Each structure stands twice: as C-alpha cells, then as structure tokens.
Coordinates of C-alpha atoms and ligand atoms in Angstrom, one line a residue:
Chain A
X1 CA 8.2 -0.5 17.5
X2 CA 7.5 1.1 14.0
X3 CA 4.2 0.4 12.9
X4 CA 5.6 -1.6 9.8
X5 CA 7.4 -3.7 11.7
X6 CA 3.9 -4.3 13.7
X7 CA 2.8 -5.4 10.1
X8 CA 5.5 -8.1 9.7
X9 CA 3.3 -10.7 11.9
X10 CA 0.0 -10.0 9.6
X11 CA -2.8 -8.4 11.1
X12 CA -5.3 -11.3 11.6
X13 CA -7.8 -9.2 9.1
X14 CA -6.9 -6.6 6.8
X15 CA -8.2 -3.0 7.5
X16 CA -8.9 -1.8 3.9
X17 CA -10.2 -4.9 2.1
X18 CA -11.9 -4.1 -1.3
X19 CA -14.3 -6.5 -2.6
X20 CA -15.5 -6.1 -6.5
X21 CA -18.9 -7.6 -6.5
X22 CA -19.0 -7.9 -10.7
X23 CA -16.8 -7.2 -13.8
X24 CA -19.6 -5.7 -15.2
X25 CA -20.1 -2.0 -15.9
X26 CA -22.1 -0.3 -18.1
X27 CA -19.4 2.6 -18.5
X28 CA -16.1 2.1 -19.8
X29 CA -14.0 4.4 -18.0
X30 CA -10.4 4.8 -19.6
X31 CA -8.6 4.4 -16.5
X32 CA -10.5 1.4 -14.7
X33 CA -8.1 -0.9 -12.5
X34 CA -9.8 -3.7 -13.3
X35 CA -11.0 -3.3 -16.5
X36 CA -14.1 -3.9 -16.4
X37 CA -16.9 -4.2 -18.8
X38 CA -18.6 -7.6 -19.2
X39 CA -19.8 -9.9 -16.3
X40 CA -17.4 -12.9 -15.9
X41 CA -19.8 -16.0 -15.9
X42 CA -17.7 -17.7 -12.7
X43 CA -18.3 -14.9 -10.4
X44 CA -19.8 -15.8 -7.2
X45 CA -23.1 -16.9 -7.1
X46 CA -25.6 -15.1 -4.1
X47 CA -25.0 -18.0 -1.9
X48 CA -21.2 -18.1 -2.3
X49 CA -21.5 -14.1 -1.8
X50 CA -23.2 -14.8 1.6
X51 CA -21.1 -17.1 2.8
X52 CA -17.6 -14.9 2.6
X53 CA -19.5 -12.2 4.3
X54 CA -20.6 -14.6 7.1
X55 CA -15.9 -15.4 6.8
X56 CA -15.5 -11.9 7.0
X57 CA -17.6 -10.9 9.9
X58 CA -16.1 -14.1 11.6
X59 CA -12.5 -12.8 11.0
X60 CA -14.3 -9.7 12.8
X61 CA -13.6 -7.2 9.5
X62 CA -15.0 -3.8 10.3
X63 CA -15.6 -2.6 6.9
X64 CA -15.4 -3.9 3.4
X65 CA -15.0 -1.4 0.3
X66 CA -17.3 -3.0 -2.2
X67 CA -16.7 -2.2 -5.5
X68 CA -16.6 -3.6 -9.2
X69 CA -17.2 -3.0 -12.2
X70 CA -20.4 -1.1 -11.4
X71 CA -21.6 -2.9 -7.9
X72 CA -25.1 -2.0 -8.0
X73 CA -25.4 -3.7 -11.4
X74 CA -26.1 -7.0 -9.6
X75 CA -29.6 -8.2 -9.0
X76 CA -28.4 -9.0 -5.3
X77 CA -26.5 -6.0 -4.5
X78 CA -28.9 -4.7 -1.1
X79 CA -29.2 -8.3 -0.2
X80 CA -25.8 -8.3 0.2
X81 CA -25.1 -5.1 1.9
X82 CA -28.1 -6.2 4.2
X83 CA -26.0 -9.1 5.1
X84 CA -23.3 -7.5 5.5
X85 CA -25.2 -4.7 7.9
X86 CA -26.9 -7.8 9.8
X87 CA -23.5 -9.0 10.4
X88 CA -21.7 -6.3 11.6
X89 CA -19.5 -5.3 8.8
X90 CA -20.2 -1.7 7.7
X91 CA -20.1 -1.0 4.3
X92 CA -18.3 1.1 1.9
X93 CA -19.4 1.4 -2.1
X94 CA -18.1 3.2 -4.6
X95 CA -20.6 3.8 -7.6
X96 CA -20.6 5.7 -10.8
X97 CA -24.3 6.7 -9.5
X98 CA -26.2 5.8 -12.7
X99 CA -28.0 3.5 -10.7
X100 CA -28.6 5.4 -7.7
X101 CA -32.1 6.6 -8.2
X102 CA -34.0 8.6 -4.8
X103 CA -35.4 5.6 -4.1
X104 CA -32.8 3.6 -3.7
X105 CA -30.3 6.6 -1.9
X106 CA -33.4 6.8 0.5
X107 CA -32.9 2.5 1.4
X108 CA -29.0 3.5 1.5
X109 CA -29.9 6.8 3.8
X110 CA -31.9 4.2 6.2
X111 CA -28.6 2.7 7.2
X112 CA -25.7 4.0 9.3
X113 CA -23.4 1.5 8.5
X114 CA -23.7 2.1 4.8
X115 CA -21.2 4.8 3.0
X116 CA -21.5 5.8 0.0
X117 CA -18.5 7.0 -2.9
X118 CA -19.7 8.4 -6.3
X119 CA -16.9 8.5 -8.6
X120 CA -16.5 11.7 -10.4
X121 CA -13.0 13.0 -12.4
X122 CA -13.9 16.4 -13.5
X123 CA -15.5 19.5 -11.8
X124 CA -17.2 19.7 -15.3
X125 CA -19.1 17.4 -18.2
X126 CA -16.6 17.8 -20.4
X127 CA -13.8 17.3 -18.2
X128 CA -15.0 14.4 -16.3
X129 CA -16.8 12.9 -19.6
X130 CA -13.2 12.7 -21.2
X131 CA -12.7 10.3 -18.9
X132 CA -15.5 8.6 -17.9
X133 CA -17.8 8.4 -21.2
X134 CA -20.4 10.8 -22.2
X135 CA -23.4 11.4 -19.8
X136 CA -21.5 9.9 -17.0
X137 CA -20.8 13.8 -15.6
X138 CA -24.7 14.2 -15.4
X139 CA -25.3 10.7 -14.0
X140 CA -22.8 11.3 -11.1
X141 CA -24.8 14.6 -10.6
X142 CA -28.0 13.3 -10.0
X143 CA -26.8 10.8 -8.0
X144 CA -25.4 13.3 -5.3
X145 CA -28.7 15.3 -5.6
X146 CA -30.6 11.9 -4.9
X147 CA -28.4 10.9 -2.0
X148 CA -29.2 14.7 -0.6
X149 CA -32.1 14.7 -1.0
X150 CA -33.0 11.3 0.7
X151 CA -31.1 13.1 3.7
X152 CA -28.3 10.9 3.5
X153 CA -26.2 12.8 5.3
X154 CA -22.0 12.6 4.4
X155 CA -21.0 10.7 1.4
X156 CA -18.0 10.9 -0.4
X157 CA -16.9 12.2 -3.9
X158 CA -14.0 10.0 -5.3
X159 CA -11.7 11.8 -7.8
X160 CA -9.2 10.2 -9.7
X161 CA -6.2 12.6 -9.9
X162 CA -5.4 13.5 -13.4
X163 CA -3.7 16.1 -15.3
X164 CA -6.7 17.7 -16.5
X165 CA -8.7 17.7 -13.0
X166 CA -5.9 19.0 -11.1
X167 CA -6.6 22.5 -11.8
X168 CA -9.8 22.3 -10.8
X169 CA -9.1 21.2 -7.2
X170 CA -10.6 23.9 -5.9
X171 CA -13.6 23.8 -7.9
X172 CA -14.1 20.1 -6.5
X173 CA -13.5 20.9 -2.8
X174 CA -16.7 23.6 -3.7
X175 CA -18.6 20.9 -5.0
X176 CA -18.6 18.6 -2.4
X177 CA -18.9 21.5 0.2
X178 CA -22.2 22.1 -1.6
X179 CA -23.1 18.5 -1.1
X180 CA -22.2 18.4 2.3
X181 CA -19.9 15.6 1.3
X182 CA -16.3 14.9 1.7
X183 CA -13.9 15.3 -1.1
X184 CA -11.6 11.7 -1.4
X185 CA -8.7 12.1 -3.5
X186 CA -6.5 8.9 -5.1
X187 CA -3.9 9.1 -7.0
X188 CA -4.2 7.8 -10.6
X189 CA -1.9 4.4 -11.1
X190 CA -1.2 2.5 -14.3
X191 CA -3.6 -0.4 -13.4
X192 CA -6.4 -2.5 -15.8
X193 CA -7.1 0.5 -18.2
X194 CA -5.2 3.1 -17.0
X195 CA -2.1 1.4 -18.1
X196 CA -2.7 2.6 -21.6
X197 CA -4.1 6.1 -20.5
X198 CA -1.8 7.0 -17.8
X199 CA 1.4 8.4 -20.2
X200 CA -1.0 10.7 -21.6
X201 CA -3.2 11.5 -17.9
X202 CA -0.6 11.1 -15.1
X203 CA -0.1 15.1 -13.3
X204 CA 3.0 16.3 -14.3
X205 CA 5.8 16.9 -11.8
X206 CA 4.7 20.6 -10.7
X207 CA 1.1 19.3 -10.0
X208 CA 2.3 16.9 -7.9
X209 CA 4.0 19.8 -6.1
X210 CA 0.7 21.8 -6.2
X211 CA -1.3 19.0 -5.1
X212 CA 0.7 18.0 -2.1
X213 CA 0.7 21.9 -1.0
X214 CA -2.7 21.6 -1.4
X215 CA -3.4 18.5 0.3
X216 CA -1.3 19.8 3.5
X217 CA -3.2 22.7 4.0
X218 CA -6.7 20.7 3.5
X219 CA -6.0 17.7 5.8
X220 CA -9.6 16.9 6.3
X221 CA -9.8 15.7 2.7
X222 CA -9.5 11.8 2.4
X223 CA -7.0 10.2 0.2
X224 CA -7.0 6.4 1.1
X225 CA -3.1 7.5 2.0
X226 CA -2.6 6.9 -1.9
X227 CA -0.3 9.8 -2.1
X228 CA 2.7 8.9 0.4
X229 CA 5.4 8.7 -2.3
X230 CA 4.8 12.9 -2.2
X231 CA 5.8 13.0 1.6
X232 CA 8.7 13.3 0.1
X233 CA 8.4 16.7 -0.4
X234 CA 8.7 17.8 2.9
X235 CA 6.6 17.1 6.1
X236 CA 4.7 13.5 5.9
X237 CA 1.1 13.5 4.5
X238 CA -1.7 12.0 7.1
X239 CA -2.0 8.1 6.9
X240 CA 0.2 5.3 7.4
X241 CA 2.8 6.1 4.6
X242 CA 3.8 2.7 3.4
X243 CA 2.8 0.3 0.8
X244 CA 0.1 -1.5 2.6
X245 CA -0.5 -4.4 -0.4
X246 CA -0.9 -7.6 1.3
X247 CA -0.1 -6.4 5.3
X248 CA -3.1 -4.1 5.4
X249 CA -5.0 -4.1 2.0
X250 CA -6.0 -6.8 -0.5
X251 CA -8.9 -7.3 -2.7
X252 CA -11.0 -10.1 -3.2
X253 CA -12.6 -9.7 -7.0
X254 CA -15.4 -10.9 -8.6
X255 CA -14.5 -14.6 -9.1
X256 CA -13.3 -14.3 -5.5
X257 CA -9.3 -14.4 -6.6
X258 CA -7.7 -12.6 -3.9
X259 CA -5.0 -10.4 -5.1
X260 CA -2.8 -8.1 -2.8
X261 CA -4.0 -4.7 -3.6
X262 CA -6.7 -3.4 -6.0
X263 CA -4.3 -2.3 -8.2
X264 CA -2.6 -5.4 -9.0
X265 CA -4.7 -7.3 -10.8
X266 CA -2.1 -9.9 -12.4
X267 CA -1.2 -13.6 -11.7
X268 CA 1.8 -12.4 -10.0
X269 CA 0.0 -10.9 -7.5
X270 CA -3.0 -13.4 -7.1
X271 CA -2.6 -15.2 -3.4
X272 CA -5.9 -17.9 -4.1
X273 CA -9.0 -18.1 -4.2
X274 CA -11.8 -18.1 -1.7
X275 CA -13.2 -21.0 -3.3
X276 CA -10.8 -23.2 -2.0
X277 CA -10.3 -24.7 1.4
X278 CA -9.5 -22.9 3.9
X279 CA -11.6 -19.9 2.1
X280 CA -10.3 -16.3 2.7
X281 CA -8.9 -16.6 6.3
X282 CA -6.3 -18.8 5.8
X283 CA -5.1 -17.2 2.5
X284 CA -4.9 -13.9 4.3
X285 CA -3.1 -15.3 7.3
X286 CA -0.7 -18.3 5.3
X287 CA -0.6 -17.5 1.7
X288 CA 2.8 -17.6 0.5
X289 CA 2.7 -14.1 -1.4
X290 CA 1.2 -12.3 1.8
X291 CA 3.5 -13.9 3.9
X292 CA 6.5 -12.3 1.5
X293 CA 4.8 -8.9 1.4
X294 CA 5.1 -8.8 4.8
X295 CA 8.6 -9.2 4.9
X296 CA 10.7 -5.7 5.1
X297 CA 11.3 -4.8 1.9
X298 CA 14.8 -4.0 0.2
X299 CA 14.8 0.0 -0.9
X300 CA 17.4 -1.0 -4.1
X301 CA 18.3 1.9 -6.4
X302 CA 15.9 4.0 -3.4
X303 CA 18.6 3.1 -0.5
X304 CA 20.5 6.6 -1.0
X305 CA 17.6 8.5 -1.0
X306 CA 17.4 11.0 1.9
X307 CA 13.9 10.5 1.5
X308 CA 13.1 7.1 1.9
X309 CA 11.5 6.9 5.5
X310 CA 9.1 9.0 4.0
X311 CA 8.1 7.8 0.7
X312 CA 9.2 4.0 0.6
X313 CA 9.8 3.7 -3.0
X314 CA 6.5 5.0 -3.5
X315 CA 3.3 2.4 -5.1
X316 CA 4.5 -0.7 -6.1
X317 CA 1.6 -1.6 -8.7
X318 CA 2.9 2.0 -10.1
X319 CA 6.0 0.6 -10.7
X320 CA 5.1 -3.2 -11.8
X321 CA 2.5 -1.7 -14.5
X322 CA 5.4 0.6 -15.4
X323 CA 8.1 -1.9 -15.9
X324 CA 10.2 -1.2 -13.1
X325 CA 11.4 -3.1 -10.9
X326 CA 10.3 -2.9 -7.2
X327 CA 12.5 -2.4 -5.2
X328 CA 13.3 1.3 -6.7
X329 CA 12.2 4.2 -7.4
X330 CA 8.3 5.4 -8.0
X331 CA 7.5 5.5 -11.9
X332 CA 6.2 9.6 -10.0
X333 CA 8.9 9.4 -8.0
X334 CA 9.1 13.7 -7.4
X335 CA 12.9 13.8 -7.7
X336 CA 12.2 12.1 -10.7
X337 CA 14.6 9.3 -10.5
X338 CA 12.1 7.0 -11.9
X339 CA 11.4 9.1 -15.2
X340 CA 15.4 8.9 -15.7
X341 CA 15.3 5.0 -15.0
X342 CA 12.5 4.7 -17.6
X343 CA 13.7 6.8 -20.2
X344 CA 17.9 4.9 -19.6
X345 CA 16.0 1.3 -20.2
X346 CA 16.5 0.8 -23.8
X347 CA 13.6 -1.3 -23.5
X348 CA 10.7 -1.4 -21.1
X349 CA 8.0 -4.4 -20.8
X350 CA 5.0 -3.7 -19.4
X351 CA 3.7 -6.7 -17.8
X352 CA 0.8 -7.7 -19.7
X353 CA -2.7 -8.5 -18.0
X354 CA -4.6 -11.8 -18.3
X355 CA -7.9 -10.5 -16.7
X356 CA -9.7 -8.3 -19.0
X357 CA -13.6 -7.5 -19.6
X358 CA -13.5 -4.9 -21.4
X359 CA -16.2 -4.3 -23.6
X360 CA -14.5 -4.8 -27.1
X361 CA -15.9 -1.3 -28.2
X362 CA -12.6 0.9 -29.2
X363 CA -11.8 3.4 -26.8
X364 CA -10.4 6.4 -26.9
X365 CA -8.3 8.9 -25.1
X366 CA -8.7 12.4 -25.4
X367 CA -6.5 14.7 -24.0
Chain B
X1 CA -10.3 8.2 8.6
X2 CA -10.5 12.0 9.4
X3 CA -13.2 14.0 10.1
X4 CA -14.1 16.9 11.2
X5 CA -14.7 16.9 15.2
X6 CA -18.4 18.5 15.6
X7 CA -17.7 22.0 17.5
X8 CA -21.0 21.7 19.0
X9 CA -19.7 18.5 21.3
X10 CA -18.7 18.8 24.6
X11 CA -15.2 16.4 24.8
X12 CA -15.1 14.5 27.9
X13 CA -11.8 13.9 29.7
X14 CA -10.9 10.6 31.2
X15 CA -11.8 10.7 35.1
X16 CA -10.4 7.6 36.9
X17 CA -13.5 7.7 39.7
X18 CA -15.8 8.2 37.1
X19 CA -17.1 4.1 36.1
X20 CA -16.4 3.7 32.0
X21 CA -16.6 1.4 29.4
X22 CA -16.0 0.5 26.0
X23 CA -18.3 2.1 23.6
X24 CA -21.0 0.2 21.7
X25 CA -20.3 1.4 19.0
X26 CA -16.7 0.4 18.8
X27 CA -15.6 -3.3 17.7
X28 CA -12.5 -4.5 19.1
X29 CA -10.5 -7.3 17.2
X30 CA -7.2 -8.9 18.7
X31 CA -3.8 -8.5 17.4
X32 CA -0.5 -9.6 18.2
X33 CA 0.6 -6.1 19.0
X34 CA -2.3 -5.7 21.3
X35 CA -5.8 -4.7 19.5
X36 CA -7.4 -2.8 16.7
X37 CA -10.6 -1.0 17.4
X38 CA -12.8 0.5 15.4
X39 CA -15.3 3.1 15.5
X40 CA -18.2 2.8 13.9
X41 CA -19.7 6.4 14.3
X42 CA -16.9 8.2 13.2
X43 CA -15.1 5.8 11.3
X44 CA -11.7 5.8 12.9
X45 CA -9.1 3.0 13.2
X46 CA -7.2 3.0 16.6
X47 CA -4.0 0.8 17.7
X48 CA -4.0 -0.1 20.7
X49 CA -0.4 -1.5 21.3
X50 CA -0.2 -3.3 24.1
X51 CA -2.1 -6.3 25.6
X52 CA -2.6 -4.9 29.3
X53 CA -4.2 -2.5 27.7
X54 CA -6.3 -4.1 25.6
X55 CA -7.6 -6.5 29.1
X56 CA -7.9 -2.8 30.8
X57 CA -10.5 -1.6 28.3
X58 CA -12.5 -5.1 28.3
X59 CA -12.2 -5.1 32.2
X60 CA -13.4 -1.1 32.5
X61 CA -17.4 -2.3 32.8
X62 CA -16.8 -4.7 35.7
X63 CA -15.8 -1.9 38.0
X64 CA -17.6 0.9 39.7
X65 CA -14.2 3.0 39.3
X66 CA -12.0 3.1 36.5
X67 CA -9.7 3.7 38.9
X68 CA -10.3 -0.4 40.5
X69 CA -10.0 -1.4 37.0
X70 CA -6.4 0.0 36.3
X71 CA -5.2 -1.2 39.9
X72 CA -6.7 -4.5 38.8
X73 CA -5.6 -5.3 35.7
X74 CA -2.1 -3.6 35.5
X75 CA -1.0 -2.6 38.9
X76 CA -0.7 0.9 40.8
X77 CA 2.9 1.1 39.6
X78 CA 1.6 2.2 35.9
X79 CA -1.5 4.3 37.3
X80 CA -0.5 7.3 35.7
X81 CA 0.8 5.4 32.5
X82 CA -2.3 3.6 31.7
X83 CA -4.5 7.1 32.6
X84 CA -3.2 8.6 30.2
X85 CA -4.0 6.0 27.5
X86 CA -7.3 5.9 28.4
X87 CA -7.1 9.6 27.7
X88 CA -6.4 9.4 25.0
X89 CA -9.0 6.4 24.3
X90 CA -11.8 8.9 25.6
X91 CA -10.6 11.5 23.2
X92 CA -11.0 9.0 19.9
X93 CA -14.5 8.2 21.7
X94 CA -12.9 4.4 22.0
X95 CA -14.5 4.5 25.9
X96 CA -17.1 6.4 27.1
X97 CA -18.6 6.8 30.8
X98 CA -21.2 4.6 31.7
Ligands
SF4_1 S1 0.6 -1.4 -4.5 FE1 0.3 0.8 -4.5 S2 -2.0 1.0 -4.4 FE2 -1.5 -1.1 -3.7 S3 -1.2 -1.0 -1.5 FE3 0.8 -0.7 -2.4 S4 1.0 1.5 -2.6 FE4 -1.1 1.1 -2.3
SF4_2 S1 14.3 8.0 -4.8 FE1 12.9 6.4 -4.1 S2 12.6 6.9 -1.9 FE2 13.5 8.7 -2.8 S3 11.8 10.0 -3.3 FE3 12.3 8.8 -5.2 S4 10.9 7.0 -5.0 FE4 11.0 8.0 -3.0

C-alpha cells in the first residue's frame, strides 16, 4: 500500500501539528505566514489553552510545533509548555530568540521534551536584517550563545530559503556546526507576508538546482520535507514527498481556527474552530475540508509530467497564494511549467487574506 | 526526523531468546494501518503497518522469550517474517531488551 493511500482513512492525530500561541510579534518580518504583528483580542485565554493541550495529549499527539507571532511573547508561555511536558506531548518552538535570555534557555535546557528553533535568514546582519528588521541578526545570536551556554544541548537554526541566503548555505551549515545545532531548512512560500515579498525573494531556477545538490549530499540537515517539488530533479529528497495539508499537518492559530496547513491561512482553508463542540478531535477526524484533502488528488495540467510520483504538483498554498489553480503545476515548479502558466494568464488574482495583524507600520523590501 | 546515529553506541540486534519490550521512551498511538510510534529520544516517527504487529510489540513484555511472544501472537508460520520486523524495530530503538 502506498503510504498516501494509508493517509486516505485520516490518521486519528496529525503528526506535524503547528499551534501559533499569539499574533503578536514584536518584529515584523517581510515574509511571515501569518502575518503577524498585533495580538488578536479573541485568542485563547490560559484556561482555554490548557484545556486543548489536555485534547491533544488525549488524541495521544507526540509533539506540537508551537509557534506565532513571537510565542514567548505571552505571559503564559512556560506554563503552557509545562503542561504540555506534564502531559506527555513534547514540544517544539520556533522563536526569533529576542526573548530568550540565559535564564530562561537554562528552564528550557532542564527539559528533554522541549526543542528549541531560532529563526535566522542570513549567515550575516545585513543579510538576515533585510529580512527580518534591524537588530533581529544580533538578537538571534545571542539567543544561540544563551541556549549554549545553558548546556542545552541540540537546537535547531530555521532558515527561510531566499535568494539572498542561498549562497551562503555553506556559511550557515558552519554556523550551526559551531553551535552544535542542526541546520533546518524550509522553503520560502507566498503565505501572510511573503505574498508581497516572494516575487522579489523566491531562489531563482539555478538555486533551486544548487540547493537540491546540496541538500542530497547533506541529508542530515532537516527540512520539514518542504522541498519535495525538487525531487523532481532526480533521486527523491528524504521525507514523505507529498502535500501533507490536512492528512498529516494542520495548524491550530491563535484564536484556535484550525486551518489545513500553516501556510494557508484563508477562509478557504479554515476547517472550525476548537471552540466549538466537538473541539479539535472531531474537526480533525470529520471536518468536511479534511475529509476532501484526503481524497487522492487530480494531477490536472501535472498528469503528463514524467515527474509526478515524485513531486505531486508541488505545495499547494504555493500555488493558491500564487493564483494557480491546484491541481497543476508548482508556481517553482523546476521545469518551469508553472512560470509559463503565470506569465500565459492574462490576468492573475491572488486570493486576498482576511486575517491580518500586521503592525500598520510600512514595510519595506530590500533586495 | 534524522539524526545523526552516535558512533560511540553499540547497536543491538534483535535476539528472539533474548526477553524485550517496548521502549519507555516510545509512545505508541493506533491507526487504521496498524500504529504510529514515536520516539521520544531521538525524535523519529515509525509506521508500523500492520496490526499483528502492533499486538506483537504490546505483547513482547509478557514473555520471558521474544521468541514465545511471536509464536503467540502471530503463529510459527511467520517466525522469520515478524523477526525481521522486530529488527528492524530494535534498529529505530522502537524495542529494547529488558
Ligand atoms: S500546502 Fe504546502 S506547506 Fe502546506 S502541507 Fe501542503 S505542501 Fe506543505
Ligand atoms: S509539471 Fe507538475 S509534477 Fe511535473 S515537475 Fe512540474 S510541478 Fe512537478
């Protein structure tokens, strides 16, 4: 049995569930899939917080991805991870580290269950601060020195994969070697933010060439199999290789909407909410859109494609935020049929987002 | 997950006279395809894709053989089948000996 068909049934919890604690962030990265920025004044209260835990460790979950907006903003963020412990679902956080002082990557260090990700997009301020605001390179820095020093042993660097940090690959993989961390690479995708930034930051067709040559011969480095439309170049990347929204991934956001994948943020996308009977479970396990997404999918203008085993038709939030429709090609597709498809539509409407804290601050792009 | 397997460790192989059992440090949820487990030392995810299997591994602790276990819960016509899944669940550190 293929191991999508295995998928068709649902699994009775997903594997990579991501669960953005807050929409607020005190940096204003230009490529944020949720576009985050201010707190949203229904998220869930402590008590609300506690209780999906308690759902998810019932559901037997073995690891949530917490995220946000910035996680650790919120007043509750170690009670909550200290439930979570108690319970028996470890813990995964991504953090842009401006929080993370010793003290606190000493509490985190006390824990196995606890790993930590400190986003970083450059192997350089100026690089990284392009992207991430000013300071935020410096910030990330002494995070990692804090989480080293309080002996925490393996955490992970999370790179965004642009155009500009592409060529510095190697300087990355010598950073977190430093560390004594593990390099975690993800592909960049036109969602929240990054809709408006990824024309100008998306790699270009040869560094997705270089990257997947590179990623073959360093198999040890993580990318959350977000690369899989570039197995078809050749031999399959490690991972599962398929689009995993709503069979193995979903994320459950701040006001505890549960959406199919991280990346799609957008009512067309949105399953429920764990506010309402039944809570999280049953949405997983019934929800009309997850019970779709788990259908097989039609390959469309992809069926000819040698390639298709392999690469699926690539991301579809890459292709929704894009305009195009899902059941083709990859907006990165590397044969570039989906560059030909957006350049033939006379016109192409990008679906527009109704969840948005941004901080309404200008922002810029510099390339 | 990958990671890199510590040179320093001495890899047991599975030994059907030897008694085993799940690890502790491994939680084991149900599927319709059998079971997911996963390891919470090094983070791996393993399928485990069928449902004899699945009892096999549960039933490993109650015997002072693996051996028992297998005859047990799947019959001596799959012996060899079912050794070498458990192989292969001793290399992912799913079960280890007791
Ligand atoms: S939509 Fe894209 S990011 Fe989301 S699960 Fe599918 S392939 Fe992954
Ligand atoms: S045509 Fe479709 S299946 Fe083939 S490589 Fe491009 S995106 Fe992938």
């Amino acid at each position: 049995m293929k191991l999508t068909d295995r998928f068709k049934s649902g699994l009775g919890a997903p594997i990579c569930l991501t669960w953005e604690l807050t929409y607020a962030c005190n940096l204003a990265c230009v490529h944020c899939l949720s576009s985050s920025g201010v707190r949203d004044p229904r998220e869930l209260t402590t008590q609300e917080a506690m209780a999906l835990i308690d759902e998810m460790a019932a559901m037997q979950i073995f690891y949530v991805n917490i995220g946000g907006g910035e996680p650790m903003i919120r007043s509750d963020f170690f009670d909550l991870v200290d439930h979570c412990v108690a319970k028996g679902v470890g813990v995964k956080f991504s953090t842009n580290g401006t929080r993370l002082t010793f003290e606190k990557a000493q509490r985190l260090a006390a824990s196995p269950m606890v790993d930590v990700q400190i986003s970083l997009d450059g192997a350089d301020a100026a690089t990284n601060d392009a992207v991430r605001g000013e300071g935020s390179y410096a910030a990330s820095i002494a995070a990692m020195d804090n989480l080293m020093a309080a002996g925490f042993g393996e955490f992970k660097i999370s790179v965004v994969m642009t155009r500009h940090n592409i060529p510095q690959i190697g300087e990355l993989y010598a950073l977190a070697q430093h560390y004594g961390a593990q390099l975690r690479l993800t592909r960049f995708r036109p969602s929240g933010r990054g809709a408006d930034s990824w024309e100008a930051l998306h790699p270009t067709q040869a560094q997705q060439r270089e990257l997947y040559a590179w990623l073959l011969e360093h198999p040890m480095v993580l990318t959350g199999d977000s690369f899989f439309h570039l197995s078809a170049l050749g031999n399959p990347l490690e991972g599962l290789n398929l689009c995993g929204a709503g069979r193995v991934v979903c994320l459950i956001d701040p006001i505890g909407d549960v959406y199919a994948c991280p990346f799609v943020i957008h009512d067309d996308f949105l399953a429920g909410n764990v506010r309402e009977e039944g809570g999280f479970g049953s949405i997983w396990r019934d929800s009309a859109l997850f019970t779709e997404l788990r259908e097989p999918t039609s390959a469309g203008a992809c069926a000819s494609c040698g390639s298709y085993d392999a690469c699926q038709g690539g991301c579809m939030a890459a292709k929704f935020f894009t305009g195009l429709p899902l059941d083709g090609p990859d907006p990165e597709c590397v044969f570039g049929h989906g560059e030909a498809q957006l350049a033939s539509q006379a016109v192409s409407i990008r679906p527009a987002a109704r969840s948005d804290h941004s901080k309404r601050s200008p922002l810029t792009i510099s390339s | 997950m990958r990671r890199l397997l510590n040179t320093a460790e001495v890899l047991t192989t599975f030994n059907p006279e030897q008694p085993w059992t799940l690890s502790s440090k491994v939680a084991l949820r149900d599927e319709s395809f059998g079971a997911l487990a996963y390891h919470y030392g090094n983070r791996r995810l393993v399928f485990l894709k069928s449902r004899d299997l699945v009892d096999l591994v549960r039933d490993l602790e109650h015997h002072d053989k693996a051996a028992d276990a297998i005859v047990a819960t799947v019959g001596p016509e799959r012996f060899d089948t079912y050794v070498r899944a458990l192989d292969a669940l001793v290399e992912s550190e799913v079960i280890c000996e007791r």
